[in-house]
Coordinates of C-alpha atoms in Angstrom, one line a residue:
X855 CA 0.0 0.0 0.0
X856 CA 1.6 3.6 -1.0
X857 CA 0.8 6.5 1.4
X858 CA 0.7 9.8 -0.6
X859 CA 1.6 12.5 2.3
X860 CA -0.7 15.3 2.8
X861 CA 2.0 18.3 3.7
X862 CA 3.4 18.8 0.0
X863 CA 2.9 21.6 -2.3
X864 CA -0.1 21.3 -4.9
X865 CA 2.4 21.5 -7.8
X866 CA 3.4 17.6 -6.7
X867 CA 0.4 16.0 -5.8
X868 CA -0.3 14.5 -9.4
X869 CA 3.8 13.0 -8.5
X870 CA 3.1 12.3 -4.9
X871 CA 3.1 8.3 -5.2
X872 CA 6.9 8.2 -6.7
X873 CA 8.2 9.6 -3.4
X874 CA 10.5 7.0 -1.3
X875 CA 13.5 5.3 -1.8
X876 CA 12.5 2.2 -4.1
X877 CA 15.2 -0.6 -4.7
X878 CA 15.1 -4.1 -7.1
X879 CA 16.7 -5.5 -10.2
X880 CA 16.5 -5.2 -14.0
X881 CA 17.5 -7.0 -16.8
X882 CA 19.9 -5.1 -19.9
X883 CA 19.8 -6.5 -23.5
X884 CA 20.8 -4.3 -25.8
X885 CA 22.7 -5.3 -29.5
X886 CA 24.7 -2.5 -31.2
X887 CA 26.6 -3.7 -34.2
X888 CA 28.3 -6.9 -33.5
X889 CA 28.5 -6.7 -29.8
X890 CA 25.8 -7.8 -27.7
X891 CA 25.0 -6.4 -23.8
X892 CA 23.1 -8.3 -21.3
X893 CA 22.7 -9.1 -17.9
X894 CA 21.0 -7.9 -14.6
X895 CA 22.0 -5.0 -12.7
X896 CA 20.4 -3.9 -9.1
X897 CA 18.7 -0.8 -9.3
X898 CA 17.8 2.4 -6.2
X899 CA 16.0 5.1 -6.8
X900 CA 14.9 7.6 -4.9
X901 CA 12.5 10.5 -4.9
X902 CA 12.2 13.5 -2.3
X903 CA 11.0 17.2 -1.6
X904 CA 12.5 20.0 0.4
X905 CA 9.5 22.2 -0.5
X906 CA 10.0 23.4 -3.5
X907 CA 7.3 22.9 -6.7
X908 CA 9.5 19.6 -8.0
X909 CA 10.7 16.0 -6.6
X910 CA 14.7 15.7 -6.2
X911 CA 16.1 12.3 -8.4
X912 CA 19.0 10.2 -7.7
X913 CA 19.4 6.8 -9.0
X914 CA 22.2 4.6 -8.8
X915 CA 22.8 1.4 -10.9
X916 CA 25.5 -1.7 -10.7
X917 CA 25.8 -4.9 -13.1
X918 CA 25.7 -8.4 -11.6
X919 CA 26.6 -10.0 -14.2
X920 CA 30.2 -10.1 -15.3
X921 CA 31.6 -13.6 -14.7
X922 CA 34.9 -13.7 -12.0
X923 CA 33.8 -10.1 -10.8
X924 CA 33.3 -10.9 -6.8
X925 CA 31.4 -7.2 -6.5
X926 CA 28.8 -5.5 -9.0
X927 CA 30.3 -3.1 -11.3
X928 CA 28.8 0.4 -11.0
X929 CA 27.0 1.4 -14.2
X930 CA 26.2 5.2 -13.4
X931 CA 24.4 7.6 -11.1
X932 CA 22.1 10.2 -11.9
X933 CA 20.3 13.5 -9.9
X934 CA 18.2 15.5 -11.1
X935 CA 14.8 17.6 -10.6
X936 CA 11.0 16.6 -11.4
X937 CA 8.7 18.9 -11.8
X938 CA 5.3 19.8 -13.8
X939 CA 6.1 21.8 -17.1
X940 CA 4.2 25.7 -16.1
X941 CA 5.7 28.6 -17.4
X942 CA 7.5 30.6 -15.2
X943 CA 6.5 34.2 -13.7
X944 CA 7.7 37.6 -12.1
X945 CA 7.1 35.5 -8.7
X946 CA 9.2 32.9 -9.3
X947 CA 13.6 32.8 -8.7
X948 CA 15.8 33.1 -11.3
X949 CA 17.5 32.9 -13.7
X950 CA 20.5 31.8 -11.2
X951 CA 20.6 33.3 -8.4
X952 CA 17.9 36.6 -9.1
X953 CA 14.8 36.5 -6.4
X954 CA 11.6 36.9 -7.7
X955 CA 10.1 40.6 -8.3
X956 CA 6.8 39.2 -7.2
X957 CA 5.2 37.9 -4.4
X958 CA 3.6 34.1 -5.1
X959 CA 0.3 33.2 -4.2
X960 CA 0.9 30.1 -2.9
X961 CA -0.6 27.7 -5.8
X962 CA -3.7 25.8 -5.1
X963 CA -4.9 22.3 -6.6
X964 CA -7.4 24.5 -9.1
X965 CA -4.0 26.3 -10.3
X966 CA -2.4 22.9 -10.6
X967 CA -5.8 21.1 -12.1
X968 CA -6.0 24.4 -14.6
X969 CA -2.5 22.2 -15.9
X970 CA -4.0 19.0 -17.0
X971 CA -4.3 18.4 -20.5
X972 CA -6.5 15.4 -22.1
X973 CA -3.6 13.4 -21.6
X974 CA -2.5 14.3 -18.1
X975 CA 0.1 16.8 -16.4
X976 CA 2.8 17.6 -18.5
X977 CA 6.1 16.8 -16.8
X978 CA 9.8 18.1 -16.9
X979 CA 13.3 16.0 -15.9
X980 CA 16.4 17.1 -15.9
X981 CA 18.8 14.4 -15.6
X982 CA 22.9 14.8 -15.2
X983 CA 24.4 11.3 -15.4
X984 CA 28.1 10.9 -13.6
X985 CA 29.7 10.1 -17.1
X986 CA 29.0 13.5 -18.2
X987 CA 26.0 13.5 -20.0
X988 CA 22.6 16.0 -19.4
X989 CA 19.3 15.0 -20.5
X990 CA 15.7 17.0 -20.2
X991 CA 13.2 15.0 -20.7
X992 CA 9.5 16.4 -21.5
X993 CA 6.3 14.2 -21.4
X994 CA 3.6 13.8 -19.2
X995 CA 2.1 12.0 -16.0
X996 CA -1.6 10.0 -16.1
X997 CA -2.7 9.0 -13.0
X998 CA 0.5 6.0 -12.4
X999 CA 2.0 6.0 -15.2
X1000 CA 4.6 8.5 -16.4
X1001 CA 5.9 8.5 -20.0
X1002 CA 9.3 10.8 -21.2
X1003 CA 11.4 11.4 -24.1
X1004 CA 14.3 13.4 -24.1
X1005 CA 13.8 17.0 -25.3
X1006 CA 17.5 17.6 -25.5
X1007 CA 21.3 15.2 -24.8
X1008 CA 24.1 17.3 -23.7
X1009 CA 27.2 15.1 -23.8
X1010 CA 31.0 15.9 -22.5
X1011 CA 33.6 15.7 -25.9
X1012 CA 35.3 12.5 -25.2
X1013 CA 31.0 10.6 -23.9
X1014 CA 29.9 7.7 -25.9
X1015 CA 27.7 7.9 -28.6
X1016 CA 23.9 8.7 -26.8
X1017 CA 21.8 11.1 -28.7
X1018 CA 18.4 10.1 -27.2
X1019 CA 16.2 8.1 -24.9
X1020 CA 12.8 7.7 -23.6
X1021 CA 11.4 6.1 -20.0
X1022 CA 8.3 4.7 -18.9
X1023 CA 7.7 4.9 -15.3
X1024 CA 4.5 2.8 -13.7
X1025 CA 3.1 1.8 -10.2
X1026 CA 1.7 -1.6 -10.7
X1027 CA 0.8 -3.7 -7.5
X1028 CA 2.4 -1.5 -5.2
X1029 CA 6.1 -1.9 -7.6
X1030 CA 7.8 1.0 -9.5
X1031 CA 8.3 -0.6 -13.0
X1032 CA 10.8 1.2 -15.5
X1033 CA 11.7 1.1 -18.5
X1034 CA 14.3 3.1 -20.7
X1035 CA 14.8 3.2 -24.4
X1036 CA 18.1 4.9 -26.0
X1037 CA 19.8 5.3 -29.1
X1038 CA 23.1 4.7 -28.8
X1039 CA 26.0 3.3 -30.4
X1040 CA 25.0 3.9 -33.8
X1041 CA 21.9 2.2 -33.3
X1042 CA 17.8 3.9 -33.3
X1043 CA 15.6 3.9 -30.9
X1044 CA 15.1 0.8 -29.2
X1045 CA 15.0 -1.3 -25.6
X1046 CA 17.7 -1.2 -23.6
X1047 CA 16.7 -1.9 -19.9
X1048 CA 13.8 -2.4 -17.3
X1049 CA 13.5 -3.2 -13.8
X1050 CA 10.7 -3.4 -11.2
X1051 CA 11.3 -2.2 -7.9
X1052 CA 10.0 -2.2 -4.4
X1053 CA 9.3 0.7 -1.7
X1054 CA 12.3 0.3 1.0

């Protein structure tokens, strides 16, 4: 059973049931070229607030299956911020560091309803990965079940070929199932990883 708390902004309710630290395996199978990748990696996740209008990310992920490896190898860690997509206004911070010239209403579940589109909330990610790499991902969140595509890959010079990815996020019997689609190594669009995970 998931327990949405009650003390959060009304920008995150619609996001509310992805908060917590969730943890569980995956499988990888992805064929670029000649070269084949598969396996199963262990997967955390987690999801918090501090108050502000969006959900802090950080994920971590490690492969379990390289044969005479004693340890899993780490595959990569990511942060980042979730928010719904609103443009912003006179009373909101920024750019940087500039306070707002405005004082905010605080915003109420009409302001946040006002938001929802025929196919749900529209939703933002921005995702840095520790080998370099920056995604923002645009989509939207229906009830449980969250669907992104990357709006725009920012790579360091000497990254791997990534150019862009889409993830499927769903609560299905009380798990987190994923799901994340990239093109990479020369290759389109296609499955690279899922995992299902459980509320720690």
């Amino acid at each position: 059973m998931i327990e949405l708390p009650t003390d959060l902004p009304a920008e995150l309710a619609p996001l509310s049931w992805l908060l917590g630290v969730w943890e569980g395996t995956g499988v990888i199978e992805y064929t670029a070229g000649d070269r084949r990748f598969q396996g199963e990696f262990s997967h955390r996740v987690s999801f918090s607030h501090d108050g502000g209008p969006f959900l802090n990310y950080a994920a971590t992920a490690s492969f379990l299956g390289i044969e005479g490896e004693d340890a899993p190898v780490p595959l990569l860690a990511e942060t980042g911020f979730w928010r719904l997509a609103r443009r912003h206004t006179d009373a909101d911070p920024g750019p940087a560091l500039l306070p707002p010239t405005e004082t905010a209403a605080p915003r109420t579940v009409h302001d946040v309803e006002a938001l929802r589109t025929p196919d749900g909330f529209p939703l933002e990610a921005s995702i840095a990965h520790s080998d370099g790499t920056l995604e923002l991902y645009l989509g939207r969140i229906a009830g449980p079940r969250i669907d992104i595509a990357t709006d725009a890959v920012v790579r360091i010079a000497g990254a791997k070929d990534y150019s862009a990815a889409s993830r499927m996020y769903g609560l299905v019997e009380g798990h987190l199932l994923w799901a994340w689609d990239i093109t990479a190594l020369g290759e389109p669009l296609k499955s690279h990883a899922s995992a299902r995970l459980a509320k720690v």
